[in-house]
Each structure stands twice: as C-alpha cells, then as structure tokens.
Amino acid sequence: DVKVTQSSRYLVKRTGEKVFLECVQDMDHENMFWYRQDPGLGLRLIYFSYDVKMKEKGDIPEGYSVSREKKERFSLILESASTNQTSMYLCASSVAGGPGGYTFGSGTRLTVV
Amino acid sequence: DAKTTQPPSMDCAEGRAANLPCNHSTISGNEYVYWYRQIHSQGPQYIIHGLKNNETNEMASLIITEDRKSSTLILPHATLRDTAVYYCIVTMYQTGANNLFFGTGTRLTVIP
C-alpha cells in the first residue's frame, strides 16, 4: 500500500557529485514537495510543485534544483553535493485545492563525505 | 502561518488516553489546525485536521477551543506503536500548494 515512493533509503555521495533524489506518487496528486529534516530544526521546505513543469522555492532552496516532467514524479537535484547537505530528505504529495493532509514517503538519508 | 507551541516531550501509560496540547494564539479565521506524527526513521504521517469544530477519525480526536487559540490531540487508547514525535501545524487553506511549516513537535513516549 505504498503511495509515495522514494528511490533510495540510504545514499552516500562524495563532495562535488551531482545527486538525484527521485520521488514517485501513485495517487494522482497535483502538489509535490521536498523537505529536509535535521535534528533540532524540524522539517524545512526546499521546493514544491503544484503542476507539471511548475516549481516554487521553499524556505531553503540554495544548492538545490528540482524537476517535474510528469505528474507522478518529482526529482530533487543537488548540483554539487556538500557536506552540509547531509540530511534526511522527505518527499510528500497532496491534492490541490483542498485542506487535506500530505502523504509522505519514507525518506532518503543522504550522507555526503 | 500562525506559530504553534508544543511541549517538547510527554509520557503516557499504555492503554491510557494521550492528550497532546498545542497553543496557536495568533491563529487567523481561515487557518486550519493539522496534526502529523513521525515514528522514528519514517516519514511523517497525517493524523487529522480541523477548522472550528471538533473532529474524530479512526486514529484520533481533535479538540479545538472555542476561541481557536489552542487545541488538543487525543489518542484514546495509546499503544507502544504510538510512540512518535507529534507535530501541530496551523496553515491556511490555499488553492495551490499548501506549505506546511513543521516545528520541533512533542515527543510522545508510551510506557508499558
């Protein structure tokens, strides 16, 4: 019954590498989000998208970009990974135009060495 | 979005009701109250939301005070699997994407 799937549970990358985090949802949701979660800081929004090819910056977009070529898929890209991007990354989706809740994926724990 | 205040941690005996409080004194008339929880090493899970009236679903009940400045999430019969961090979030209904600000939440520990 998995509805939001993140491609990797754990990932280790080297500084300077280009990193792709993939997220797929099967609920036909319009909205998709990328968060990062760090101890003591809660969840912080990186980017979100409310339609195919549309994207909006969240609170901490620096060092990241996103791609949404298909409705069900939202990719987070770290152009040149740095150690301060070591974090848990969470993808979520929601229905447009309603107050309903978000559905989150299980997260990707990224370590940049 | 209105800011929320939650206690950092709470304990609850297994089988008893867990009452998690949240203050949101600056809430505006069109802002909803949402609750999520996050079990260790998993993504957050939506629990319930409400605007003015009390709400109940299969997971929990949400009690919102008449002035809407605070709310309480009630887990009626807590189990060990309810041990998690619980987040109270206040945000407006939007036609586009809803940006939910997650603070640091309340860490609930259910004790056998």
GROMACS .gro file of C-alpha atoms in nm:
model
  225
    1ASP     CA    1   0.000   0.000   0.000
    2VAL     CA    2   0.294   0.231  -0.066
    3LYS     CA    3   0.175   0.561  -0.216
    4VAL     CA    4   0.482   0.789  -0.215
    5THR     CA    5   0.799   0.609  -0.305
    6GLN     CA    6   1.149   0.749  -0.269
    7SER     CA    7   1.405   0.570  -0.480
    8SER     CA    8   1.671   0.520  -0.213
    9ARG     CA    9   1.651   0.469   0.161
   10TYR     CA   10   2.021   0.537   0.220
   11LEU     CA   11   2.269   0.712  -0.006
   12VAL     CA   12   2.637   0.803   0.033
   13LYS     CA   13   2.790   1.051  -0.209
   14ARG     CA   14   3.115   1.237  -0.241
   15THR     CA   15   3.156   1.613  -0.215
   16GLY     CA   16   3.108   1.778  -0.554
   17GLU     CA   17   2.900   1.497  -0.703
   18LYS     CA   18   2.568   1.569  -0.871
   19VAL     CA   19   2.299   1.384  -0.680
   20PHE     CA   20   1.948   1.292  -0.792
   21LEU     CA   21   1.677   1.202  -0.544
   22GLU     CA   22   1.367   1.057  -0.704
   23CYS     CA   23   1.011   1.055  -0.576
   24VAL     CA   24   0.707   0.892  -0.732
   25GLN     CA   25   0.346   0.905  -0.614
   26ASP     CA   26   0.058   0.693  -0.737
   27MET     CA   27  -0.234   0.898  -0.603
   28ASP     CA   28  -0.265   1.141  -0.896
   29HIS     CA   29  -0.184   1.432  -0.661
   30GLU     CA   30  -0.117   1.771  -0.813
   31ASN     CA   31   0.115   1.902  -0.542
   32MET     CA   32   0.453   1.758  -0.455
   33PHE     CA   33   0.714   1.872  -0.204
   34TRP     CA   34   1.071   1.818  -0.098
   35TYR     CA   35   1.173   1.871   0.265
   36ARG     CA   36   1.489   1.811   0.456
   37GLN     CA   37   1.494   1.716   0.821
   38ASP     CA   38   1.779   1.786   1.058
   39PRO     CA   39   1.796   1.727   1.436
   40GLY     CA   40   1.655   2.020   1.630
   41LEU     CA   41   1.540   2.201   1.315
   42GLY     CA   42   1.225   2.011   1.228
   43LEU     CA   43   1.126   1.984   0.863
   44ARG     CA   44   1.226   2.260   0.625
   45LEU     CA   45   1.075   2.305   0.281
   46ILE     CA   46   1.320   2.307  -0.008
   47TYR     CA   47   1.095   2.321  -0.317
   48PHE     CA   48   0.742   2.241  -0.412
   49SER     CA   49   0.548   2.195  -0.733
   50TYR     CA   50   0.177   2.237  -0.795
   51ASP     CA   51   0.174   2.119  -1.154
   52VAL     CA   52   0.386   1.952  -1.417
   53LYS     CA   53   0.686   2.170  -1.508
   54MET     CA   54   0.592   2.419  -1.235
   55LYS     CA   55   0.809   2.475  -0.931
   56GLU     CA   56   0.832   2.716  -0.642
   57LYS     CA   57   1.113   2.780  -0.398
   58GLY     CA   58   1.059   2.691  -0.039
   59ASP     CA   59   1.250   2.819   0.262
   60ILE     CA   60   1.594   2.674   0.180
   61PRO     CA   61   1.634   2.628  -0.198
   62GLU     CA   62   2.002   2.722  -0.218
   63GLY     CA   63   2.216   2.443  -0.358
   64TYR     CA   64   1.915   2.251  -0.488
   65SER     CA   65   1.705   2.234  -0.801
   66VAL     CA   66   1.402   2.025  -0.896
   67SER     CA   67   1.240   1.871  -1.197
   68ARG     CA   68   0.882   1.770  -1.259
   69GLU     CA   69   0.837   1.638  -1.612
   70LYS     CA   70   0.550   1.404  -1.524
   71LYS     CA   71   0.272   1.447  -1.273
   72GLU     CA   72   0.370   1.146  -1.067
   73ARG     CA   73   0.743   1.215  -1.043
   74PHE     CA   74   0.931   1.494  -0.862
   75SER     CA   75   1.308   1.491  -0.857
   76LEU     CA   76   1.541   1.679  -0.626
   77ILE     CA   77   1.885   1.760  -0.764
   78LEU     CA   78   2.192   1.856  -0.566
   79GLU     CA   79   2.406   2.024  -0.830
   80SER     CA   80   2.731   1.986  -0.638
   81ALA     CA   81   2.687   1.799  -0.313
   82SER     CA   82   2.842   1.943   0.000
   83THR     CA   83   2.880   1.803   0.349
   84ASN     CA   84   2.620   2.047   0.487
   85GLN     CA   85   2.363   1.875   0.267
   86THR     CA   86   2.396   1.559   0.470
   87SER     CA   87   2.040   1.514   0.592
   88MET     CA   88   1.718   1.316   0.577
   89TYR     CA   89   1.522   1.413   0.266
   90LEU     CA   90   1.147   1.368   0.261
   91CYS     CA   91   0.915   1.383  -0.036
   92ALA     CA   92   0.542   1.446   0.003
   93SER     CA   93   0.234   1.494  -0.211
   94SER     CA   94  -0.112   1.640  -0.165
   95VAL     CA   95  -0.433   1.707  -0.350
   96ALA     CA   96  -0.473   2.055  -0.495
   97GLY     CA   97  -0.747   2.289  -0.382
   98GLY     CA   98  -0.828   2.124  -0.054
   99PRO     CA   99  -0.723   2.127   0.309
  100GLY     CA  100  -0.638   1.758   0.313
  101GLY     CA  101  -0.318   1.626   0.460
  102TYR     CA  102   0.010   1.541   0.298
  103THR     CA  103   0.129   1.189   0.223
  104PHE     CA  104   0.499   1.145   0.287
  105GLY     CA  105   0.749   0.898   0.160
  106SER     CA  106   0.977   0.701   0.392
  107GLY     CA  107   1.269   0.936   0.337
  108THR     CA  108   1.620   0.918   0.195
  109ARG     CA  109   1.907   0.951   0.436
  110LEU     CA  110   2.185   1.117   0.238
  111THR     CA  111   2.541   1.131   0.363
  112VAL     CA  112   2.791   1.347   0.177
  113VAL     CA  113   3.153   1.264   0.254
  114ASP     CA  114   0.107   3.099   0.902
  115ALA     CA  115   0.043   3.113   1.274
  116LYS     CA  116   0.315   2.989   1.508
  117THR     CA  117   0.244   2.691   1.732
  118THR     CA  118   0.383   2.599   2.072
  119GLN     CA  119   0.403   2.240   2.193
  120PRO     CA  120   0.569   2.079   2.494
  121PRO     CA  121   0.893   1.910   2.387
  122SER     CA  122   0.808   1.575   2.543
  123MET     CA  123   0.535   1.377   2.718
  124ASP     CA  124   0.490   1.028   2.859
  125CYS     CA  125   0.174   0.821   2.859
  126ALA     CA  126   0.095   0.480   3.004
  127GLU     CA  127  -0.004   0.213   2.756
  128GLY     CA  128  -0.383   0.181   2.727
  129ARG     CA  129  -0.448   0.527   2.867
  130ALA     CA  130  -0.554   0.832   2.668
  131ALA     CA  131  -0.274   1.053   2.543
  132ASN     CA  132  -0.365   1.423   2.536
  133LEU     CA  133  -0.123   1.635   2.338
  134PRO     CA  134  -0.171   2.012   2.369
  135CYS     CA  135  -0.089   2.282   2.118
  136ASN     CA  136  -0.110   2.659   2.153
  137HIS     CA  137  -0.174   2.872   1.846
  138SER     CA  138  -0.283   3.204   1.991
  139THR     CA  139  -0.222   3.400   1.669
  140ILE     CA  140  -0.435   3.175   1.450
  141SER     CA  141  -0.647   3.359   1.196
  142GLY     CA  142  -1.003   3.278   1.100
  143ASN     CA  143  -0.921   3.088   0.783
  144GLU     CA  144  -0.635   2.880   0.920
  145TYR     CA  145  -0.668   2.509   0.981
  146VAL     CA  146  -0.508   2.306   1.257
  147TYR     CA  147  -0.328   1.993   1.136
  148TRP     CA  148  -0.164   1.712   1.329
  149TYR     CA  149   0.102   1.479   1.197
  150ARG     CA  150   0.324   1.227   1.367
  151GLN     CA  151   0.662   1.082   1.282
  152ILE     CA  152   0.772   0.745   1.403
  153HIS     CA  153   1.147   0.702   1.423
  154SER     CA  154   1.319   0.682   1.083
  155GLN     CA  155   0.995   0.710   0.888
  156GLY     CA  156   0.825   0.994   0.702
  157PRO     CA  157   0.557   1.199   0.883
  158GLN     CA  158   0.207   1.058   0.884
  159TYR     CA  159  -0.105   1.273   0.857
  160ILE     CA  160  -0.341   1.222   1.153
  161ILE     CA  161  -0.625   1.473   1.147
  162HIS     CA  162  -0.714   1.835   1.078
  163GLY     CA  163  -0.989   2.079   1.175
  164LEU     CA  164  -1.105   2.437   1.140
  165LYS     CA  165  -1.352   2.514   1.417
  166ASN     CA  166  -1.538   2.202   1.515
  167ASN     CA  167  -1.402   1.902   1.697
  168GLU     CA  168  -1.305   1.620   1.467
  169THR     CA  169  -1.267   1.245   1.509
  170ASN     CA  170  -1.134   0.974   1.284
  171GLU     CA  171  -1.007   0.621   1.326
  172MET     CA  172  -0.674   0.741   1.460
  173ALA     CA  173  -0.754   1.028   1.695
  174SER     CA  174  -0.978   1.311   1.808
  175LEU     CA  175  -0.903   1.679   1.773
  176ILE     CA  176  -1.050   1.923   2.023
  177ILE     CA  177  -1.028   2.292   1.928
  178THR     CA  178  -1.118   2.554   2.189
  179GLU     CA  179  -1.397   2.794   2.111
  180ASP     CA  180  -1.157   3.087   2.066
  181ARG     CA  181  -0.937   2.858   1.848
  182LYS     CA  182  -0.623   2.963   2.031
  183SER     CA  183  -0.538   2.612   2.139
  184SER     CA  184  -0.615   2.253   2.054
  185THR     CA  185  -0.563   1.904   2.191
  186LEU     CA  186  -0.496   1.585   2.004
  187ILE     CA  187  -0.634   1.282   2.183
  188LEU     CA  188  -0.520   0.927   2.123
  189PRO     CA  189  -0.791   0.740   2.315
  190HIS     CA  190  -0.601   0.420   2.398
  191ALA     CA  191  -0.230   0.471   2.345
  192THR     CA  192  -0.021   0.175   2.235
  193LEU     CA  193   0.355   0.131   2.215
  194ARG     CA  194   0.329   0.192   1.840
  195ASP     CA  195   0.204   0.544   1.911
  196THR     CA  196   0.549   0.641   2.040
  197ALA     CA  197   0.647   0.917   1.797
  198VAL     CA  198   0.704   1.289   1.753
  199TYR     CA  199   0.372   1.470   1.708
  200TYR     CA  200   0.355   1.793   1.511
  201CYS     CA  201   0.083   2.056   1.539
  202ILE     CA  202   0.068   2.284   1.236
  203VAL     CA  203  -0.151   2.580   1.152
  204THR     CA  204  -0.190   2.689   0.794
  205MET     CA  205  -0.433   2.847   0.554
  206TYR     CA  206  -0.633   2.658   0.301
  207GLN     CA  207  -0.479   2.752  -0.032
  208THR     CA  208  -0.580   2.682  -0.386
  209GLY     CA  209  -0.223   2.597  -0.475
  210ALA     CA  210   0.031   2.404  -0.280
  211ASN     CA  211  -0.001   2.416   0.096
  212ASN     CA  212   0.330   2.497   0.258
  213LEU     CA  213   0.328   2.334   0.599
  214PHE     CA  214   0.583   2.455   0.850
  215PHE     CA  215   0.690   2.171   1.077
  216GLY     CA  216   0.839   2.283   1.405
  217THR     CA  217   1.007   2.053   1.652
  218GLY     CA  218   0.689   1.888   1.786
  219THR     CA  219   0.619   1.683   2.100
  220ARG     CA  220   0.800   1.357   2.155
  221LEU     CA  221   0.540   1.118   2.299
  222THR     CA  222   0.669   0.808   2.474
  223VAL     CA  223   0.416   0.537   2.553
  224ILE     CA  224   0.530   0.339   2.854
  225PRO     CA  225   0.438  -0.030   2.901
   0.00000   0.00000   0.00000
